[in-house]
Tab-separated table of C-alpha atoms in Angstrom:
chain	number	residue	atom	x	y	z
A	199	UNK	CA	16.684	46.080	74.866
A	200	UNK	CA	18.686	46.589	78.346
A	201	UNK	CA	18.868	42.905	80.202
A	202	UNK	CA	20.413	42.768	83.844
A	203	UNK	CA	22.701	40.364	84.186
A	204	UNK	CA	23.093	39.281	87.780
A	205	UNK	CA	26.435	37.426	88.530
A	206	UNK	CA	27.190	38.834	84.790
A	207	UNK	CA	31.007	38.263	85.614
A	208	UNK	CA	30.731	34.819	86.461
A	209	UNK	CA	31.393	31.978	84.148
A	210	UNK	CA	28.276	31.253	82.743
A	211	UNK	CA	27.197	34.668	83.207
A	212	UNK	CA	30.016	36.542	81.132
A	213	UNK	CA	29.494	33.705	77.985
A	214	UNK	CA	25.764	34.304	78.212
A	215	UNK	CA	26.775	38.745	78.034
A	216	UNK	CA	28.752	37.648	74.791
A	217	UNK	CA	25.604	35.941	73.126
A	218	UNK	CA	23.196	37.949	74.210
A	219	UNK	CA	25.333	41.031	72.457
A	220	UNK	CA	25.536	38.970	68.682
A	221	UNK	CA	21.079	39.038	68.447
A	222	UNK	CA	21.345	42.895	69.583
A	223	UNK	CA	20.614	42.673	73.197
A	224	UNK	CA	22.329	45.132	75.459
A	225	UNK	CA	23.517	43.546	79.348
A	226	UNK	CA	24.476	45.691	82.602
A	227	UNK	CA	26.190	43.299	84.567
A	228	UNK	CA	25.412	42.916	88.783
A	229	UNK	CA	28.327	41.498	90.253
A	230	UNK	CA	30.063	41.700	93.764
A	231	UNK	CA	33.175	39.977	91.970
A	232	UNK	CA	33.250	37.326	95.404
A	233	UNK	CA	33.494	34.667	93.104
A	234	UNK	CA	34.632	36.187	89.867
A	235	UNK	CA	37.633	38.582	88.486
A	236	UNK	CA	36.706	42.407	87.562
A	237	UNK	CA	39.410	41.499	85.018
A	238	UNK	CA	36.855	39.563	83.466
A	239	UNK	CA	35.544	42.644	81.967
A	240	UNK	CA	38.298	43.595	80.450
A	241	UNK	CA	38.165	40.061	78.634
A	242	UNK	CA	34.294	41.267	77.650
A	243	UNK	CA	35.181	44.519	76.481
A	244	UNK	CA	38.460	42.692	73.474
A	245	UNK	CA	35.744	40.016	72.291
A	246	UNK	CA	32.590	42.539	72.004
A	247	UNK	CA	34.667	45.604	70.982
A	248	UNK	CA	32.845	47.903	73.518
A	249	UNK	CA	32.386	49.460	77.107
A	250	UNK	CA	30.948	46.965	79.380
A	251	UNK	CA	28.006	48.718	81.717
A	252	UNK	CA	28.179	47.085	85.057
A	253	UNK	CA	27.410	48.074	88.838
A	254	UNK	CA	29.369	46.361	91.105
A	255	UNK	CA	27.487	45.472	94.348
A	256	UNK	CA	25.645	42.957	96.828
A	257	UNK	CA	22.222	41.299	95.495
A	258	UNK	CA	21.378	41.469	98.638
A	259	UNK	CA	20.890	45.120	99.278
A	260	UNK	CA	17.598	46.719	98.571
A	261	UNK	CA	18.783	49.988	97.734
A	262	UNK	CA	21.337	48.546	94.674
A	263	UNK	CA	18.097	47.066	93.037
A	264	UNK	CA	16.443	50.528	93.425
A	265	UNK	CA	19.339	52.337	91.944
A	266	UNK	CA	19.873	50.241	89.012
A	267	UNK	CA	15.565	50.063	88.264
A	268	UNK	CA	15.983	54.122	88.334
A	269	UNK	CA	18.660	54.467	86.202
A	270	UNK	CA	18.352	51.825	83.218
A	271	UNK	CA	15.215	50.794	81.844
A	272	UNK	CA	15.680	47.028	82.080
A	273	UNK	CA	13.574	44.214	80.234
A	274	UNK	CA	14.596	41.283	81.612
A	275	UNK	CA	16.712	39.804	84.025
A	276	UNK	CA	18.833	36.971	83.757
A	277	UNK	CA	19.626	35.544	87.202
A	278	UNK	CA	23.127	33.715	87.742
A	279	UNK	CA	24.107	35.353	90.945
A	280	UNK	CA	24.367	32.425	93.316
A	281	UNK	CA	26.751	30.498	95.886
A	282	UNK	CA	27.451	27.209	93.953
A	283	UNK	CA	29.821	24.879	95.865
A	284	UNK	CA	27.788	21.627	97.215
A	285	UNK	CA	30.886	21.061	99.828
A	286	UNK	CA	30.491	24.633	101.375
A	287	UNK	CA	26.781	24.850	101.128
A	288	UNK	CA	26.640	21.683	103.805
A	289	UNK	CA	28.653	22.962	106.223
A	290	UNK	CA	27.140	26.855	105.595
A	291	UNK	CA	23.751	26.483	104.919
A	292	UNK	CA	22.751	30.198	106.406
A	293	UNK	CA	25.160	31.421	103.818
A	294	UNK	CA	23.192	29.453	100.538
A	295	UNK	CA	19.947	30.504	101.840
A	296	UNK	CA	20.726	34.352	102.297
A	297	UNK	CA	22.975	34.316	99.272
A	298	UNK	CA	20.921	32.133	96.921
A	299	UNK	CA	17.122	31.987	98.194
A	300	UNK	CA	16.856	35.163	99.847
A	301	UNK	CA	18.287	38.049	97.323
A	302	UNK	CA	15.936	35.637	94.673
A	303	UNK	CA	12.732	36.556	96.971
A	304	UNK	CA	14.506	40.702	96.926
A	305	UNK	CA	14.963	40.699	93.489
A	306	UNK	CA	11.634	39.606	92.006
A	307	UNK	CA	9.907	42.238	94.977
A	308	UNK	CA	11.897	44.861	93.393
A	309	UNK	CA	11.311	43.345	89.529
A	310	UNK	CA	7.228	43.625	90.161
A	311	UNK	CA	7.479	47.145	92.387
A	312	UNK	CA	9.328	48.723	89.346
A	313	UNK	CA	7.573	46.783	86.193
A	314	UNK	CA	10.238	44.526	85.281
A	315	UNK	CA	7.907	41.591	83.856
A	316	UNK	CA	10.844	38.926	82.532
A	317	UNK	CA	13.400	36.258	84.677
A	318	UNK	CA	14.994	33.895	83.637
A	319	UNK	CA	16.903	32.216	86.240
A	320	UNK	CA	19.552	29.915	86.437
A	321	UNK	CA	18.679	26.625	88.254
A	322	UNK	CA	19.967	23.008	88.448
A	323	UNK	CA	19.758	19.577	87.393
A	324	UNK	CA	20.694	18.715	90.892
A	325	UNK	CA	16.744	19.571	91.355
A	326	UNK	CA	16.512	15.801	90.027
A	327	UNK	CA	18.770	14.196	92.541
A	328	UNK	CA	19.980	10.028	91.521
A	329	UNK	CA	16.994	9.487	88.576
A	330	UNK	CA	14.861	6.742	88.998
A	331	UNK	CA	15.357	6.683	84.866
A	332	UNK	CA	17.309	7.973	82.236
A	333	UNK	CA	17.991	9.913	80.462
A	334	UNK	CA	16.398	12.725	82.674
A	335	UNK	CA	13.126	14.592	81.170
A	336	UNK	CA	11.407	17.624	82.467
A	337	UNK	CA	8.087	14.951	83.913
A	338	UNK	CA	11.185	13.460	86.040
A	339	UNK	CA	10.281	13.444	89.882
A	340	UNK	CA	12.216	16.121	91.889
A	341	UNK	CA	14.073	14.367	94.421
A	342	UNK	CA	14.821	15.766	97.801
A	343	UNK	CA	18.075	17.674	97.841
A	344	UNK	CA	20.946	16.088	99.299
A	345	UNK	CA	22.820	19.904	99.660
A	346	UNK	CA	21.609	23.223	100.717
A	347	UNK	CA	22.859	24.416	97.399
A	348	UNK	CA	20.500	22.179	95.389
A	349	UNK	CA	18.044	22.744	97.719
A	350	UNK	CA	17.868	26.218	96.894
A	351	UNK	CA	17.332	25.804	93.630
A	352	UNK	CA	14.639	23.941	94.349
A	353	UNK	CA	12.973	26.579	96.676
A	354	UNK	CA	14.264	29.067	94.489
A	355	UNK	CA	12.208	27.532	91.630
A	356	UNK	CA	9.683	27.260	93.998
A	357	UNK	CA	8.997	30.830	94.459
A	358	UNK	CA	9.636	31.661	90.987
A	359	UNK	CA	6.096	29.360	89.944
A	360	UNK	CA	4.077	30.594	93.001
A	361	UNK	CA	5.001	34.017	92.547
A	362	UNK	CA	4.328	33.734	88.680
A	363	UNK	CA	0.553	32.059	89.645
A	364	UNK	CA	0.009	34.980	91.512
A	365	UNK	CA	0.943	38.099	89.743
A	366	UNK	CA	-1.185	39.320	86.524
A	367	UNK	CA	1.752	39.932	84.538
A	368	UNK	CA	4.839	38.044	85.222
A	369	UNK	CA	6.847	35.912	82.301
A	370	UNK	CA	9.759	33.374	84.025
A	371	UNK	CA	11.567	30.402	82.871
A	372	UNK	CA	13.895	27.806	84.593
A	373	UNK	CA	16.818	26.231	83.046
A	374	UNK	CA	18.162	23.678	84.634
A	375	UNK	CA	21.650	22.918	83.632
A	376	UNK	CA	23.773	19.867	83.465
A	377	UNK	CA	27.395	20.258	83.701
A	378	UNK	CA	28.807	23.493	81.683
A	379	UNK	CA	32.597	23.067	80.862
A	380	UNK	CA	35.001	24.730	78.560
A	381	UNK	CA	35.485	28.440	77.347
A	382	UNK	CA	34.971	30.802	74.307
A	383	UNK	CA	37.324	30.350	71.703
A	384	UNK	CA	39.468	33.614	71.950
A	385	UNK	CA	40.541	32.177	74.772
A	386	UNK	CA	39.419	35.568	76.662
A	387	UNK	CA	36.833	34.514	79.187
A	388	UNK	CA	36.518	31.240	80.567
A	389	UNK	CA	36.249	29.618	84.283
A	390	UNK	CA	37.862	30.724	86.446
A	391	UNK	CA	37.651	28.414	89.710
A	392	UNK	CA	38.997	29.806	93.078
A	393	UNK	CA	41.079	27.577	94.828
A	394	UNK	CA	40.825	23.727	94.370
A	395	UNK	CA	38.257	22.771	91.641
A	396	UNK	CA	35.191	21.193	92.912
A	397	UNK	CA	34.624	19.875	89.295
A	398	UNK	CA	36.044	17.308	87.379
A	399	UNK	CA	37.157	19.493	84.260
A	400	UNK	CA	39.090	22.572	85.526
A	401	UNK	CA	40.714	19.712	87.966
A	402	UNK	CA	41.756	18.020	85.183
A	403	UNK	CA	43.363	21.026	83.164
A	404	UNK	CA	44.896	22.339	86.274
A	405	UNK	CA	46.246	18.598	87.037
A	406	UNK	CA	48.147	17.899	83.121
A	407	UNK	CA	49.176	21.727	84.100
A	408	UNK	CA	51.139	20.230	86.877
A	409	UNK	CA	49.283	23.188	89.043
A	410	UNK	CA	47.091	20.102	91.626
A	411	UNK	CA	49.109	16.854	90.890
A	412	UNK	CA	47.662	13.472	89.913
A	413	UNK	CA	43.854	13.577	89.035
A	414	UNK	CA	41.782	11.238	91.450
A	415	UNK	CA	38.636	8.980	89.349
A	416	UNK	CA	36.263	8.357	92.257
A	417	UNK	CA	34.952	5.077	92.050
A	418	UNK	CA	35.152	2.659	89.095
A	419	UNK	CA	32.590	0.548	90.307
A	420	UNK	CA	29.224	1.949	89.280
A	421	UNK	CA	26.352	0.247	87.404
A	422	UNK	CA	27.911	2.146	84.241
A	423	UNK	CA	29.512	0.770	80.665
A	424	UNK	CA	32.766	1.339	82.068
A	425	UNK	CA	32.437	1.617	86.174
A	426	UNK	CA	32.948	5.455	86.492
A	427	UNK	CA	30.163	8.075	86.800
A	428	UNK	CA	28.409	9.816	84.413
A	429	UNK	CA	27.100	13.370	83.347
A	430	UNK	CA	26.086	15.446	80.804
A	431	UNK	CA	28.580	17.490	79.718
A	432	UNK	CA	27.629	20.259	77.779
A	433	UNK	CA	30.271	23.655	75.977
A	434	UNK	CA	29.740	26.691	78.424
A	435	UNK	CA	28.795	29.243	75.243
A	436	UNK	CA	25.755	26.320	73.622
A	437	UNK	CA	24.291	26.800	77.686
A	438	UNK	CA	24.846	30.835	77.151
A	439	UNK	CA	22.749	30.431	73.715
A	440	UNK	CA	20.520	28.710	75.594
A	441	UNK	CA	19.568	31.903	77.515
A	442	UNK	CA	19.408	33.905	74.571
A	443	UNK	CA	16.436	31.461	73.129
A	444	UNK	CA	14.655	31.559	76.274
A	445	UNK	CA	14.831	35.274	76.648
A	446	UNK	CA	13.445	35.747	73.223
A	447	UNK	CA	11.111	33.378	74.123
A	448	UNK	CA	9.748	35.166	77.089
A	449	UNK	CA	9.666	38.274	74.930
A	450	UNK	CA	7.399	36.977	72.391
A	451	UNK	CA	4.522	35.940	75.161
A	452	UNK	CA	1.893	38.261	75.561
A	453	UNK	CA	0.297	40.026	78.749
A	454	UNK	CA	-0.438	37.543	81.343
A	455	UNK	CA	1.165	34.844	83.410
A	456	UNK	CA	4.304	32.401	82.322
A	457	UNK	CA	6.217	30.098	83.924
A	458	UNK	CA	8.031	27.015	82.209
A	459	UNK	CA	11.044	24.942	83.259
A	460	UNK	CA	13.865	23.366	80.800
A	461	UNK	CA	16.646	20.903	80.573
A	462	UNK	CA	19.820	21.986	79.180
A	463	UNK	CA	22.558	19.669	78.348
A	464	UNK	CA	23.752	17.564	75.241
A	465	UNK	CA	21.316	14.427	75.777
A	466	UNK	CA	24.472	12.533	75.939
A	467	UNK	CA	25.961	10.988	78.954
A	468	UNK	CA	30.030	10.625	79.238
A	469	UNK	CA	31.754	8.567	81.735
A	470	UNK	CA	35.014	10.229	83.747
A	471	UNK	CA	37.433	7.813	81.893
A	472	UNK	CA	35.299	8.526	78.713
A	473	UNK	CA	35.840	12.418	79.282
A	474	UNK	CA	39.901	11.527	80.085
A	475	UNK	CA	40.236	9.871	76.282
A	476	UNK	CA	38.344	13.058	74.809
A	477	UNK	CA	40.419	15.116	76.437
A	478	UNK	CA	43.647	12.945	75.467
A	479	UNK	CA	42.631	13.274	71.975
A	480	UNK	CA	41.403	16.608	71.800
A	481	UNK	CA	44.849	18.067	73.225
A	482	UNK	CA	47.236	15.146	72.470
A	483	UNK	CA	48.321	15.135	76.106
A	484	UNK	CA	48.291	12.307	78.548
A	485	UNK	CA	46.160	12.781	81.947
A	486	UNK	CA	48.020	11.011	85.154
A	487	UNK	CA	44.761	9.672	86.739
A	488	UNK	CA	44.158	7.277	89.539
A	489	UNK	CA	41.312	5.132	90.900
A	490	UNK	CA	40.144	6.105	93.983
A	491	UNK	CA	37.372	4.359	96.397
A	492	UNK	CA	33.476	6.239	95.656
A	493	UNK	CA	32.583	9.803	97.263
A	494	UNK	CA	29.780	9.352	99.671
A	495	UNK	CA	26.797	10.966	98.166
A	496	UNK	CA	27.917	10.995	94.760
A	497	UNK	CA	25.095	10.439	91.668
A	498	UNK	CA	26.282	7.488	89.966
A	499	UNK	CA	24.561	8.495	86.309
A	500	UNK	CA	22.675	11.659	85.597
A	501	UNK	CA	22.012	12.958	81.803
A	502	UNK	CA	19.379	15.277	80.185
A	503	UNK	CA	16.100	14.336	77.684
A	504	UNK	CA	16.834	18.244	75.883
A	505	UNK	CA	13.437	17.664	73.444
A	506	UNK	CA	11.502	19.842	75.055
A	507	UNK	CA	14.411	22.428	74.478
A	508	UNK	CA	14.398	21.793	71.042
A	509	UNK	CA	10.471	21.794	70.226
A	510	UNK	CA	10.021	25.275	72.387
A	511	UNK	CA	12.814	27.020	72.376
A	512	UNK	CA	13.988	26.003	69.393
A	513	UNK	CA	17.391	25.538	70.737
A	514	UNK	CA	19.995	22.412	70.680
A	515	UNK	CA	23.582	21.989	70.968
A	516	UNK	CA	26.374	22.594	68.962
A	517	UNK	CA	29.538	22.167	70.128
A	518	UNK	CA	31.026	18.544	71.172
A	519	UNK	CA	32.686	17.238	74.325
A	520	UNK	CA	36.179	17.378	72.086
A	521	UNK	CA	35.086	20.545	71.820
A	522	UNK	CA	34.527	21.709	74.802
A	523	UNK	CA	37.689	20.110	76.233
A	524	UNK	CA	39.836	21.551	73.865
A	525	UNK	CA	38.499	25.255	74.350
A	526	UNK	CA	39.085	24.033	78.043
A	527	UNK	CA	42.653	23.181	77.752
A	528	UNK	CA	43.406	26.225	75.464
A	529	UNK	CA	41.738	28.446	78.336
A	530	UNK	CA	44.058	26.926	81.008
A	531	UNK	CA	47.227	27.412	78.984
A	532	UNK	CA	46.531	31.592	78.634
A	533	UNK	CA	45.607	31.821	82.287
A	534	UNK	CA	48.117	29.232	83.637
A	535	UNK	CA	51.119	30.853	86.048
């Protein structure tokens, strides 16, 4: 089976190409490369020992979706392509709805004109804003956003349901993501952030690489065992398996309407200073770190309730935040300058 990979390049995206290939699948990548390498592929091609199909062009344009519908027989979709940085999204919101919400609406007009009956699309757990309770399950409230980035995942998610309640024949499902870090373990893909990190983890490789100076631990003050904020950090290729069980999921559900929504993280929450000793003892290295007053708008503790994962998709995680901070580090050190 042929699935369409949108921002197939991307971090996520190029783990989730790798997994889908080891159950049989087949991906064509879409991918402008704006915030991605075209080397990538090359990285791809060494771990899967084969040509990578891809088309390199704008989600935006009608006539690329055309194209691509005429000339492979696709499916599913998996749908990464996105803008993703919170910081850029406030102060260009035009950009995060074109980008983000707007190609979404294109894409599933052009997956129902040409019979492409399966999404499943990449969304948040920013949907859930600061939790009223943890840890976070799929009945939590959705909070309003407090970015045009999460807030188009929310619309985005949005659409997805209403356009699923109103089509005969249309199979979707939602995964919303905690915080994906590290890299696969030949060291051959991996993130690749451009410019400063926005994120705590490739900040923190780059930093004991002496590539962005002393790492800065915003706030140590927080309602929290040890005063620093908390996530849910889960290894980048248990999230691309994750896609793998929800495709097959969608696959097995016959004619008729579907539309479900579901965490995906470790069900374990880890402080900053907690993820600093992991890392410490994963790599033997020391991180220079200082405390630094709170970022405004900042979650104080947000981690995921995966059951639901587990009892219908029949998928759980594997990998451990050692783990993933080791595959991290190792990544840094083969793309470091």
């Amino acid at each position: 089976m042929n699935i369409l990979v949108t921002g197939g390049a991307g971090f996520i995206g190029s783990h989730s190409v790798v997994e889908l290939q080891k159950v049989g699948f087949t991906s064509i990548i879409l991918d402008n490369f704006s915030n991605s390498d075209i080397k990538v592929l090359d990285g791809l091609e060494k771990i899967m020992g084969e040509k990578v199909k891809y088309y390199q062009a704008n989600i935006n344009d009608a006539s690329v979706w055309d194209k691509i519908f005429t000339e492979q027989k696709i499916d599913g979709i998996i749908h990464f392509a996105a803008n993703k940085a919170v910081g850029e999204s406030v102060e260009k919101p035009l950009k995060y709805y074109r980008n983000n919400v707007a190609a979404t609406v294109l894409m599933i007009e052009k997956m129902i004109e040409h019979g492409v009956n399966n999404l499943v699309f990449s969304s948040s757990c920013t949907v859930y804003g600061q939790p009223e309770a943890l840890p976070v399950t799929e009945d939590s409230p959705v909070q309003p956003a407090t970015s045009p980035y999460g807030n188009s995942k929310q619309i985005c998610e949005e659409i997805i349901r209403d356009t699923v309640q109103s089509t005969n024949d249309l199979h979707a499902i939602s995964l919303r993501y905690f915080n994906p870090i590290g890299a696969h373990e030949s060291c051959l893909i991996g993130e690749l952030p451009l410019g400063t990190p926005a994120n705590l983890v490739p900040f923190l490789t780059q930093s004991v690489a002496g590539i962005r100076g002393q790492l800065s631990v915003y706030g140590n003050d927080y309602d929290t065992p040890d005063g620093t904020a908390v996530r849910d950090y889960i290894h980048v290729v248990d999230l691309a398996k994750a896609h793998v069980s929800a495709l097959n999921l969608l696959l097995k559900q016959p004619e008729g309407r579907y539309y479900d929504f579901f965490n995906i993280g470790t069900g374990k929450g880890s402080s900053v200073l907690e993820v600093i000793t992991a890392f410490e003892e994963a790599t033997g290295l020391k991180v220079d770190y200082a405390i630094k007053p709170r970022r405004e708008g900042d979650v104080v503790a947000v981690y995921a309730d995966c059951t639901k994962s587990k009892q219908i998709l029949g998928w759980q995680t594997e990998k451990t935040l050692k783990d993933a901070l080791g595959d991290a580090w190792n990544w840094q050190e083969t793309i470091a300058p």
